[in-house]
Amino acid sequence: MAEKKILRLTCPVCETRLRIAEDIVRFACLNCGTELRVVKEDGLAQLKPTETSTSQMTEAQQQLIQLNQTLRQADDTFGVGCAVTTMGITLAACIVLTLAIALQSQILFWVTLAVALVLLGGVLFVFTSASSRSSDPLLRQRDRLQAEVERETISETDEENQPNAGPSEA
């Protein structure tokens, strides 16, 4: 019997990490209750709110979804660029270190090691400063929107739990 594949996806509304069986197409998020559908494009799966859910969302919830997508794309861009740069530096360092060992050159060995470490430190610095500079305003905006969505959710819950204010019978 074939094992079912489990997808690990993130709710676009509340950012909860979810585990979903591959054959499920539509379900509700366990955390926020948003009705979601699994969309598969180019071999990748992602979650999107159903049209019914979207029509019931507030403006803040819809903005939050778009903002989370923008942040994810920005993180992917910086992450991939830094990963490729790091691999290139490491590959070049390995080649030169192999050459240094073959030539039995301690100077070449230690200089290569020092240069590689400085370059990798530079990549780390650029990654943290550049990604922070571009994503910090977006993160602050996301925090504001999340607080607004939470306030809306709490006020809706409070309204539902209020007893009906009708005339009292004596």
Tab-separated table of C-alpha atoms in Angstrom:
chain	number	residue	atom	x	y	z
A	1	MET	CA	0.000	0.000	0.000
A	2	ALA	CA	1.408	3.352	-1.021
A	3	GLU	CA	2.062	5.884	1.714
A	4	LYS	CA	0.254	9.205	1.472
A	5	LYS	CA	2.527	12.162	0.966
A	6	ILE	CA	2.209	14.949	3.531
A	7	LEU	CA	2.572	18.569	2.421
A	8	ARG	CA	3.910	21.161	4.840
A	9	LEU	CA	2.327	24.478	3.958
A	10	THR	CA	1.738	27.809	5.680
A	11	CYS	CA	-1.676	29.419	6.133
A	12	PRO	CA	-1.588	32.711	4.206
A	13	VAL	CA	-3.770	34.411	6.827
A	14	CYS	CA	-2.298	33.474	10.214
A	15	GLU	CA	1.084	32.016	9.124
A	16	THR	CA	0.426	28.725	10.955
A	17	ARG	CA	2.493	25.812	9.633
A	18	LEU	CA	0.096	23.063	8.535
A	19	ARG	CA	0.549	19.425	7.553
A	20	ILE	CA	-1.892	18.375	4.845
A	21	ALA	CA	-2.342	15.072	3.021
A	22	GLU	CA	-1.430	15.491	-0.641
A	23	ASP	CA	-4.869	14.466	-1.905
A	24	ILE	CA	-6.757	17.111	0.130
A	25	VAL	CA	-7.922	20.017	-2.006
A	26	ARG	CA	-10.004	22.123	0.368
A	27	PHE	CA	-10.083	22.481	4.183
A	28	ALA	CA	-10.192	25.014	7.029
A	29	CYS	CA	-7.079	26.258	8.860
A	30	LEU	CA	-6.863	24.740	12.334
A	31	ASN	CA	-5.785	28.048	13.859
A	32	CYS	CA	-7.796	30.843	12.225
A	33	GLY	CA	-10.640	28.851	10.633
A	34	THR	CA	-10.128	30.346	7.161
A	35	GLU	CA	-11.353	28.066	4.393
A	36	LEU	CA	-8.343	27.290	2.188
A	37	ARG	CA	-7.701	25.507	-1.074
A	38	VAL	CA	-4.495	23.801	-2.169
A	39	VAL	CA	-3.215	25.256	-5.445
A	40	LYS	CA	-0.527	23.357	-7.342
A	41	GLU	CA	1.485	25.275	-9.922
A	42	ASP	CA	4.717	24.114	-11.578
A	43	GLY	CA	5.011	21.211	-9.143
A	44	LEU	CA	4.751	23.475	-6.082
A	45	ALA	CA	1.779	23.552	-3.738
A	46	GLN	CA	0.559	26.610	-1.869
A	47	LEU	CA	-2.515	27.565	0.115
A	48	LYS	CA	-4.953	30.253	-0.957
A	49	PRO	CA	-8.196	31.325	0.694
A	50	THR	CA	-11.339	30.201	-1.128
A	51	GLU	CA	-13.438	32.848	-2.832
A	52	THR	CA	-16.055	32.481	-0.098
A	53	SER	CA	-13.429	33.091	2.590
A	54	THR	CA	-11.954	36.035	0.708
A	55	SER	CA	-15.348	37.696	0.369
A	56	GLN	CA	-15.841	37.399	4.142
A	57	MET	CA	-12.399	38.815	5.001
A	58	THR	CA	-11.847	42.315	6.234
A	59	GLU	CA	-9.585	44.700	4.339
A	60	ALA	CA	-6.911	44.235	7.026
A	61	GLN	CA	-6.914	40.447	6.577
A	62	GLN	CA	-6.553	40.774	2.805
A	63	GLN	CA	-3.695	43.279	3.196
A	64	LEU	CA	-2.015	40.941	5.686
A	65	ILE	CA	-2.086	38.073	3.185
A	66	GLN	CA	-0.489	40.231	0.470
A	67	LEU	CA	2.118	41.554	2.894
A	68	ASN	CA	3.066	38.036	4.041
A	69	GLN	CA	3.518	36.989	0.403
A	70	THR	CA	5.744	40.024	-0.258
A	71	LEU	CA	7.876	39.230	2.805
A	72	ARG	CA	8.238	35.596	1.771
A	73	GLN	CA	9.370	36.596	-1.734
A	74	ALA	CA	11.885	39.104	-0.325
A	75	ASP	CA	13.282	36.465	2.054
A	76	ASP	CA	13.580	33.987	-0.821
A	77	THR	CA	15.451	36.506	-2.982
A	78	PHE	CA	18.001	37.398	-0.300
A	79	GLY	CA	18.329	33.797	0.837
A	80	VAL	CA	19.016	32.408	-2.632
A	81	GLY	CA	21.509	35.158	-3.496
A	82	CYS	CA	23.449	34.673	-0.288
A	83	ALA	CA	23.343	30.881	-0.592
A	84	VAL	CA	24.798	30.989	-4.115
A	85	THR	CA	27.493	33.478	-3.061
A	86	THR	CA	28.401	31.368	-0.021
A	87	MET	CA	28.658	28.214	-2.130
A	88	GLY	CA	30.865	30.023	-4.676
A	89	ILE	CA	33.239	31.310	-1.971
A	90	THR	CA	33.386	27.867	-0.343
A	91	LEU	CA	34.057	26.121	-3.668
A	92	ALA	CA	36.829	28.558	-4.600
A	93	ALA	CA	38.368	28.238	-1.126
A	94	CYS	CA	38.295	24.428	-1.326
A	95	ILE	CA	40.039	24.453	-4.704
A	96	VAL	CA	42.768	26.849	-3.526
A	97	LEU	CA	43.176	24.960	-0.227
A	98	THR	CA	43.609	21.711	-2.164
A	99	LEU	CA	46.219	23.426	-4.304
A	100	ALA	CA	47.961	24.777	-1.174
A	101	ILE	CA	48.095	21.295	0.326
A	102	ALA	CA	49.383	19.800	-2.939
A	103	LEU	CA	52.096	22.476	-3.128
A	104	GLN	CA	52.722	22.173	0.627
A	105	SER	CA	52.385	25.929	0.972
A	106	GLN	CA	51.395	26.952	4.478
A	107	ILE	CA	51.248	30.620	3.510
A	108	LEU	CA	48.777	29.962	0.668
A	109	PHE	CA	46.742	27.715	2.981
A	110	TRP	CA	46.380	30.283	5.785
A	111	VAL	CA	45.863	33.244	3.442
A	112	THR	CA	43.116	31.349	1.601
A	113	LEU	CA	41.451	30.390	4.859
A	114	ALA	CA	41.570	33.979	6.160
A	115	VAL	CA	40.247	35.466	2.897
A	116	ALA	CA	37.422	32.916	2.725
A	117	LEU	CA	36.388	33.662	6.320
A	118	VAL	CA	36.425	37.423	5.700
A	119	LEU	CA	34.359	37.015	2.520
A	120	LEU	CA	31.845	34.730	4.274
A	121	GLY	CA	31.596	37.258	7.114
A	122	GLY	CA	30.914	39.952	4.505
A	123	VAL	CA	28.133	37.863	2.970
A	124	LEU	CA	26.598	37.383	6.412
A	125	PHE	CA	26.789	41.127	7.107
A	126	VAL	CA	25.247	42.048	3.744
A	127	PHE	CA	22.496	39.465	4.195
A	128	THR	CA	21.503	40.653	7.665
A	129	SER	CA	21.760	44.380	6.949
A	130	ALA	CA	20.200	44.384	3.470
A	131	SER	CA	17.342	42.051	4.326
A	132	SER	CA	16.632	44.003	7.529
A	133	ARG	CA	16.697	47.349	5.726
A	134	SER	CA	14.131	46.269	3.164
A	135	SER	CA	11.969	44.034	5.350
A	136	ASP	CA	11.849	45.998	8.643
A	137	PRO	CA	9.192	48.463	7.415
A	138	LEU	CA	7.173	45.533	6.058
A	139	LEU	CA	7.511	43.672	9.366
A	140	ARG	CA	6.268	46.715	11.288
A	141	GLN	CA	3.324	47.007	8.896
A	142	ARG	CA	2.605	43.276	9.315
A	143	ASP	CA	2.641	43.618	13.108
A	144	ARG	CA	0.196	46.521	12.884
A	145	LEU	CA	-2.130	44.579	10.568
A	146	GLN	CA	-1.952	41.453	12.740
A	147	ALA	CA	-2.899	43.495	15.808
A	148	GLU	CA	-5.804	45.025	13.865
A	149	VAL	CA	-7.022	41.596	12.706
A	150	GLU	CA	-6.775	40.269	16.287
A	151	ARG	CA	-8.785	43.250	17.593
A	152	GLU	CA	-11.446	42.617	14.924
A	153	THR	CA	-11.581	38.927	15.841
A	154	ILE	CA	-11.881	39.683	19.553
A	155	SER	CA	-14.631	42.274	18.996
A	156	GLU	CA	-16.572	39.814	16.772
A	157	THR	CA	-16.259	37.130	19.459
A	158	ASP	CA	-17.409	39.569	22.158
A	159	GLU	CA	-20.441	40.572	20.070
A	160	GLU	CA	-21.415	36.928	19.559
A	161	ASN	CA	-21.116	36.201	23.301
A	162	GLN	CA	-23.229	39.202	24.425
A	163	PRO	CA	-26.666	38.200	25.700
A	164	ASN	CA	-29.560	39.528	23.621
A	165	ALA	CA	-30.589	42.900	24.963
A	166	GLY	CA	-34.332	42.435	24.640
A	167	PRO	CA	-37.071	43.518	27.043
A	168	SER	CA	-36.966	41.568	30.262
A	169	GLU	CA	-39.993	39.655	31.401
A	170	ALA	CA	-41.048	40.128	35.020
